[in-house]
mmCIF file of C-alpha atoms in Angstrom:
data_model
loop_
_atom_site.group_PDB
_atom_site.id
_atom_site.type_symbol
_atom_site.label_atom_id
_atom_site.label_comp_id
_atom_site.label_asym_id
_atom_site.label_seq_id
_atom_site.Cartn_x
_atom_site.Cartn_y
_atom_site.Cartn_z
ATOM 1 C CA UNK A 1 17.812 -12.931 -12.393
ATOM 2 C CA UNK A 2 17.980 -9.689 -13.790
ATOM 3 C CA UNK A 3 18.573 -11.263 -17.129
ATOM 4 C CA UNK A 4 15.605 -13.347 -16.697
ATOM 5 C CA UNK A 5 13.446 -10.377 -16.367
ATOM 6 C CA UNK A 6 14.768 -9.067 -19.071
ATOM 7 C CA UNK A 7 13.498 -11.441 -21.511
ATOM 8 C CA UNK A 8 9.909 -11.586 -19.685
ATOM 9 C CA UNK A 9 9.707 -7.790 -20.395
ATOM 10 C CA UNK A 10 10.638 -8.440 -23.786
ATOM 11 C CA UNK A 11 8.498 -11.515 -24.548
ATOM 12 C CA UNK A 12 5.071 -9.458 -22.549
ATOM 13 C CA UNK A 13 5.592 -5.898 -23.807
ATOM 14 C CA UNK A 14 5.639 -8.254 -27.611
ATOM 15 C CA UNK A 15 2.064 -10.131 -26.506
ATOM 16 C CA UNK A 16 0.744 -6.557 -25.530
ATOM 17 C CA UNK A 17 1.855 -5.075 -28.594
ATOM 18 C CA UNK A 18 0.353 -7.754 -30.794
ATOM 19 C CA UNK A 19 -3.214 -7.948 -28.960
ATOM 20 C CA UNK A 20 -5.998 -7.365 -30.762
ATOM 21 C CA UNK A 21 -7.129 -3.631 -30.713
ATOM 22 C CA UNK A 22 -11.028 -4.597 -30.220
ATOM 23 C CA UNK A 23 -10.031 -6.897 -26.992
ATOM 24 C CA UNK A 24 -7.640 -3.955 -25.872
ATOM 25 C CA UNK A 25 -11.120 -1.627 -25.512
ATOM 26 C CA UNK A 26 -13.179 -4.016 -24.260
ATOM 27 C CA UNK A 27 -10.690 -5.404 -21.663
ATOM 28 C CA UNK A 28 -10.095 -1.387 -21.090
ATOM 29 C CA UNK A 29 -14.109 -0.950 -20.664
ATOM 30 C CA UNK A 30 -14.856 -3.821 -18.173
ATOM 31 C CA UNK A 31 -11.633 -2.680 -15.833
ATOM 32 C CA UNK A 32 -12.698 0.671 -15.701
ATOM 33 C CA UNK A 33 -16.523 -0.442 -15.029
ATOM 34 C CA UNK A 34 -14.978 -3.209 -12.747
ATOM 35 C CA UNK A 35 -13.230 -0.656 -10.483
ATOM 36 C CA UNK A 36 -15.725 2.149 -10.464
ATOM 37 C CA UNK A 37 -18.351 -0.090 -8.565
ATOM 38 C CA UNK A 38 -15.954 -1.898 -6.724
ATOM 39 C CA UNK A 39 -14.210 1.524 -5.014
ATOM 40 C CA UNK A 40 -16.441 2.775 -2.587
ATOM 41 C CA UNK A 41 -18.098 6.627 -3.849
ATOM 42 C CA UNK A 42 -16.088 8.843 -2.978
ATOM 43 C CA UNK A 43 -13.190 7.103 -1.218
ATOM 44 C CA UNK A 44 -9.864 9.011 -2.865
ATOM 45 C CA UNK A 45 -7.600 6.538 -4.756
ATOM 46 C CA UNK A 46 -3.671 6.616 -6.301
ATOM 47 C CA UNK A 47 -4.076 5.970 -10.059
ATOM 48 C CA UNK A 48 -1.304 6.534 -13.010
ATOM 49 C CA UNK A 49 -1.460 7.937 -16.180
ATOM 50 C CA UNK A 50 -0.635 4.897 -18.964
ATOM 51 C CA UNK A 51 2.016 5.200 -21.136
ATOM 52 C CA UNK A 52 1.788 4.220 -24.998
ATOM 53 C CA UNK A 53 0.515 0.060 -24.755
ATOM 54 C CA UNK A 54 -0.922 0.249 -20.998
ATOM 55 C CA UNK A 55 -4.320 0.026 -19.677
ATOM 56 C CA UNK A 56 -5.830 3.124 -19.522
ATOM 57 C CA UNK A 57 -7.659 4.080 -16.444
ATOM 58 C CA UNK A 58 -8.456 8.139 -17.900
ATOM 59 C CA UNK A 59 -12.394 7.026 -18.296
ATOM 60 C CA UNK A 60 -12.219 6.254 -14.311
ATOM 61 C CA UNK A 61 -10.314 9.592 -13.723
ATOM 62 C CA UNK A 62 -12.445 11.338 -15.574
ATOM 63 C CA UNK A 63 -15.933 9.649 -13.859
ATOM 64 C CA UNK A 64 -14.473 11.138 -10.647
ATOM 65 C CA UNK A 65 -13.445 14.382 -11.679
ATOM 66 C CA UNK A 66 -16.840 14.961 -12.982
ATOM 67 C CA UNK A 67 -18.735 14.085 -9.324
ATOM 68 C CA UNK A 68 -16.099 16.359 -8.069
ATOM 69 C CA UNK A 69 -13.574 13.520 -6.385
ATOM 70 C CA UNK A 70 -9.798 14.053 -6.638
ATOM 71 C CA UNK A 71 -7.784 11.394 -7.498
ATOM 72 C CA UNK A 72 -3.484 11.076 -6.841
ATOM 73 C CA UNK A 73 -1.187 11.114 -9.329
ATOM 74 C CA UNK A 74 2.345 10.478 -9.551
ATOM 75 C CA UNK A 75 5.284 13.097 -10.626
ATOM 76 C CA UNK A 76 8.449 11.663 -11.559
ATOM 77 C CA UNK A 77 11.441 13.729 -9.331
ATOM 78 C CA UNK A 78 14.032 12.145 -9.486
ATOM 79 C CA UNK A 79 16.042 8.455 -9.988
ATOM 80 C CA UNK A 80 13.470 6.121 -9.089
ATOM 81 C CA UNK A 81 11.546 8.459 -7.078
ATOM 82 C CA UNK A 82 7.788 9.655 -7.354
ATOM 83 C CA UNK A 83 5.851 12.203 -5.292
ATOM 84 C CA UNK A 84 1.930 12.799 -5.033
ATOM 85 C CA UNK A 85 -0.221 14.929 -6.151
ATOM 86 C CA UNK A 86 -4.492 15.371 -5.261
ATOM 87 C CA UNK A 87 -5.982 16.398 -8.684
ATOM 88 C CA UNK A 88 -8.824 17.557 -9.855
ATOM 89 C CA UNK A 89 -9.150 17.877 -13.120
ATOM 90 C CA UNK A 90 -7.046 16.704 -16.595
ATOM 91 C CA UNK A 91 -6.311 20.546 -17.390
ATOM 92 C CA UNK A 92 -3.720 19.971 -14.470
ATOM 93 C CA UNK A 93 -1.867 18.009 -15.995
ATOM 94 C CA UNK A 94 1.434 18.089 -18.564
ATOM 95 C CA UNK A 95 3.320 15.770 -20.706
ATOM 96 C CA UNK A 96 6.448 14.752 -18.056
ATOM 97 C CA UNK A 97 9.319 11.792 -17.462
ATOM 98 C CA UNK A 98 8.549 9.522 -20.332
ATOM 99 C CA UNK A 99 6.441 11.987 -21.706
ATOM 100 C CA UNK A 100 3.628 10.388 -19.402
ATOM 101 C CA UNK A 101 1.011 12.887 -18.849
ATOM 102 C CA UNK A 102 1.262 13.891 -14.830
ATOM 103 C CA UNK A 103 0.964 16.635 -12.674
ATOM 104 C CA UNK A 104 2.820 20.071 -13.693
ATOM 105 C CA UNK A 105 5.974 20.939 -12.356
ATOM 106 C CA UNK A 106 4.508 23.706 -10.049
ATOM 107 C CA UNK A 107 2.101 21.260 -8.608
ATOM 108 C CA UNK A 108 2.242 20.517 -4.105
ATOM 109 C CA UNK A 109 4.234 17.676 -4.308
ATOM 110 C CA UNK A 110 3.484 15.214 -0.951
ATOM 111 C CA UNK A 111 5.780 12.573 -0.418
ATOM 112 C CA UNK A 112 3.622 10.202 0.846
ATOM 113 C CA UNK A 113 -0.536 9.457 0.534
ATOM 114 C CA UNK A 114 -2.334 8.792 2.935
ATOM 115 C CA UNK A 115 -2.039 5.019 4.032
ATOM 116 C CA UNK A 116 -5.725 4.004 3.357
ATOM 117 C CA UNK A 117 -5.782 5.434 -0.282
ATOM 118 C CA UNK A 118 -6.110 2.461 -2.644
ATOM 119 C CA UNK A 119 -3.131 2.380 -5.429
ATOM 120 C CA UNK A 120 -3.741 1.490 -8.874
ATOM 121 C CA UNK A 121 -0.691 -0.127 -10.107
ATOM 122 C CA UNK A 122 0.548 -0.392 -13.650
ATOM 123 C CA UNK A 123 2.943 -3.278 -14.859
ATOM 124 C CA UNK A 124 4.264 -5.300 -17.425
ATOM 125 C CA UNK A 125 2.697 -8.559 -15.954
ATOM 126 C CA UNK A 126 0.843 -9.743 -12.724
ATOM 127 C CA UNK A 127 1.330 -13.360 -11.256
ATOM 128 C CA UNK A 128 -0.263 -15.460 -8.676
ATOM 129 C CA UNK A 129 -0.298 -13.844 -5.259
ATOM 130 C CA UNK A 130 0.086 -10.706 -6.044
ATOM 131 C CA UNK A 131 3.345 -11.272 -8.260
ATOM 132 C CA UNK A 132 4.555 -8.116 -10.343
ATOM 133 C CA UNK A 133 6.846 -7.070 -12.734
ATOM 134 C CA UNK A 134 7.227 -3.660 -13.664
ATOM 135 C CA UNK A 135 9.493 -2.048 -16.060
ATOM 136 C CA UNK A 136 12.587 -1.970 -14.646
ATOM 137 C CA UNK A 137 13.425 1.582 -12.801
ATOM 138 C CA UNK A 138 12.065 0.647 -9.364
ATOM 139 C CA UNK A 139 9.199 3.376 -9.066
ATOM 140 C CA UNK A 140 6.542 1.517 -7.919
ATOM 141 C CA UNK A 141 8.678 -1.194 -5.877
ATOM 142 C CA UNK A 142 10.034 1.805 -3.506
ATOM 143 C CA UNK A 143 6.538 3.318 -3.414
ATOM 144 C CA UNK A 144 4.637 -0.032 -2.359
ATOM 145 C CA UNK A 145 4.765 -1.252 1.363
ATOM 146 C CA UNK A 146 3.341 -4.930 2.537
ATOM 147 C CA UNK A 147 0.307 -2.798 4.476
ATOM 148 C CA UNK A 148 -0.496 -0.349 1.155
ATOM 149 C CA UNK A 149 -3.663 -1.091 -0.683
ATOM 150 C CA UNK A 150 -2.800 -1.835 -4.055
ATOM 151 C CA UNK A 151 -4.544 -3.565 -7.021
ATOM 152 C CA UNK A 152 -2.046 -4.449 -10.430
ATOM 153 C CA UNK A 153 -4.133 -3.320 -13.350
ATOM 154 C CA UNK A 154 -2.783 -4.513 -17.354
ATOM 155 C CA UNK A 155 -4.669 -6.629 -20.118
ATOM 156 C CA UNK A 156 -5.180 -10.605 -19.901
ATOM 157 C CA UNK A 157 -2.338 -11.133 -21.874
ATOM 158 C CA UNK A 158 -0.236 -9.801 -18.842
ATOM 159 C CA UNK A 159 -0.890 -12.518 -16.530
ATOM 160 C CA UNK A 160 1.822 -14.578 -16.362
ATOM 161 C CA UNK A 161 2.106 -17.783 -14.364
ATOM 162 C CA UNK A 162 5.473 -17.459 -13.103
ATOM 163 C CA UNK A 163 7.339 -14.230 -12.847
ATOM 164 C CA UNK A 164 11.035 -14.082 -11.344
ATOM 165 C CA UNK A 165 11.323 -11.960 -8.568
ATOM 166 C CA UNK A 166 13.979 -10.462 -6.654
ATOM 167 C CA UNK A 167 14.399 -9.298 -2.469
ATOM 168 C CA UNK A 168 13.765 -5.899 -3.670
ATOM 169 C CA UNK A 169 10.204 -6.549 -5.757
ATOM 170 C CA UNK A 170 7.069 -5.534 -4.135
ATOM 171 C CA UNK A 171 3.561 -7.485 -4.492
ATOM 172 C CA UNK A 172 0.583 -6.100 -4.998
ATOM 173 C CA UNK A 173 -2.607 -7.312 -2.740
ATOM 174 C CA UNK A 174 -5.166 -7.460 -5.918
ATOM 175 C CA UNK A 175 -4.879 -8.022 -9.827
ATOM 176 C CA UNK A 176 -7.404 -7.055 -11.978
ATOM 177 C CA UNK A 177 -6.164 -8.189 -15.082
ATOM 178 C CA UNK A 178 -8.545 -7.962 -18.892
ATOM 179 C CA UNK A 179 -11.362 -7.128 -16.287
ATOM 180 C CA UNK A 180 -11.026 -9.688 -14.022
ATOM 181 C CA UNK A 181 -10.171 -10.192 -10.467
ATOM 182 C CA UNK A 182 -6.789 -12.773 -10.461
ATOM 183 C CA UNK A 183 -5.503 -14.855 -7.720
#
């Protein structure tokens, strides 16, 4: 299984690599626009910061921070392991694990959010019912429960019709994938 993984990861971070850098914005645009009227003003919400090739949700981030809405980010601690952090505004954030931009290393960590804030999930492709495959360490797959709101967020070309899962992978309960909800 792991194998087969493997070469999904492969063939999908390829297809992202290779897609078009005019449907990459305007896939970017209409998820961003998608989720802002679809969360509820003012309700908090768990977001990431993308790494190089992901969907990048900083246009939401920074719609919230300027009505004054925090949003929680992730800090890398340790194997596997993320905490929490409410923040306010980009300036509070520094380059990190994976040289992902997230909160600085002086930051109030929290272990856990609050069970009715809504988790933005990145991955390397989304499937039917909720399906995901991330990139391998675990992060997200540890951090997601059955009962946590969560919506997958990645390009169109990350939808994938059948992903291989293992006992350990997590769902997510949406997928908004190129701007558009997915079964």
């Amino acid at each position: 299984m792991p194998e087969a993984k493997s070469r999904l990861r492969q063939e999908l971070r390829r297809q992202r690599r290779a897609f078009p850098q005019g449907d990459r914005i305007r896939e970017e645009s209409k998820s961003v626009a998608m989720l802002a009227d679809w969360l509820p003003a003012g309700q908090p919400f768990a977001s990431y910061m993308a790494m190089p090739g992901e969907l990048s949700l900083q246009e939401l981030h920074d719609h919230w921070w300027q009505v004054g809405i925090a949003v929680w980010l992730p800090r890398v601690v340790g194997d596997g392991e993320m905490k929490w952090v409410l923040i306010n505004r980009a300036d509070e954030l520094s380059p990190g694990a994976y040289d992902i931009l997230e909160p600085a290393a002086d930051a109030d960590l929290r272990a856990d959010l609050p069970g009715d804030v809504v988790c933005l999930v990145p991955g390397v492709a989304y499937g039917p019912g909720g399906l995901r495959l991330g990139l391998g360490g675990g992060f997200y797959d540890r951090f997601l429960t059955a009962d946590r709101p969560s919506i997958g967020i990645g390009f169109s070309c990350q939808w994938c019709a059948d992903i291989p899962t293992e006992a350990h992978d997590q769902r997510v309960q949406r997928v908004l994938c190129g701007g558009e909800w997915r079964d």
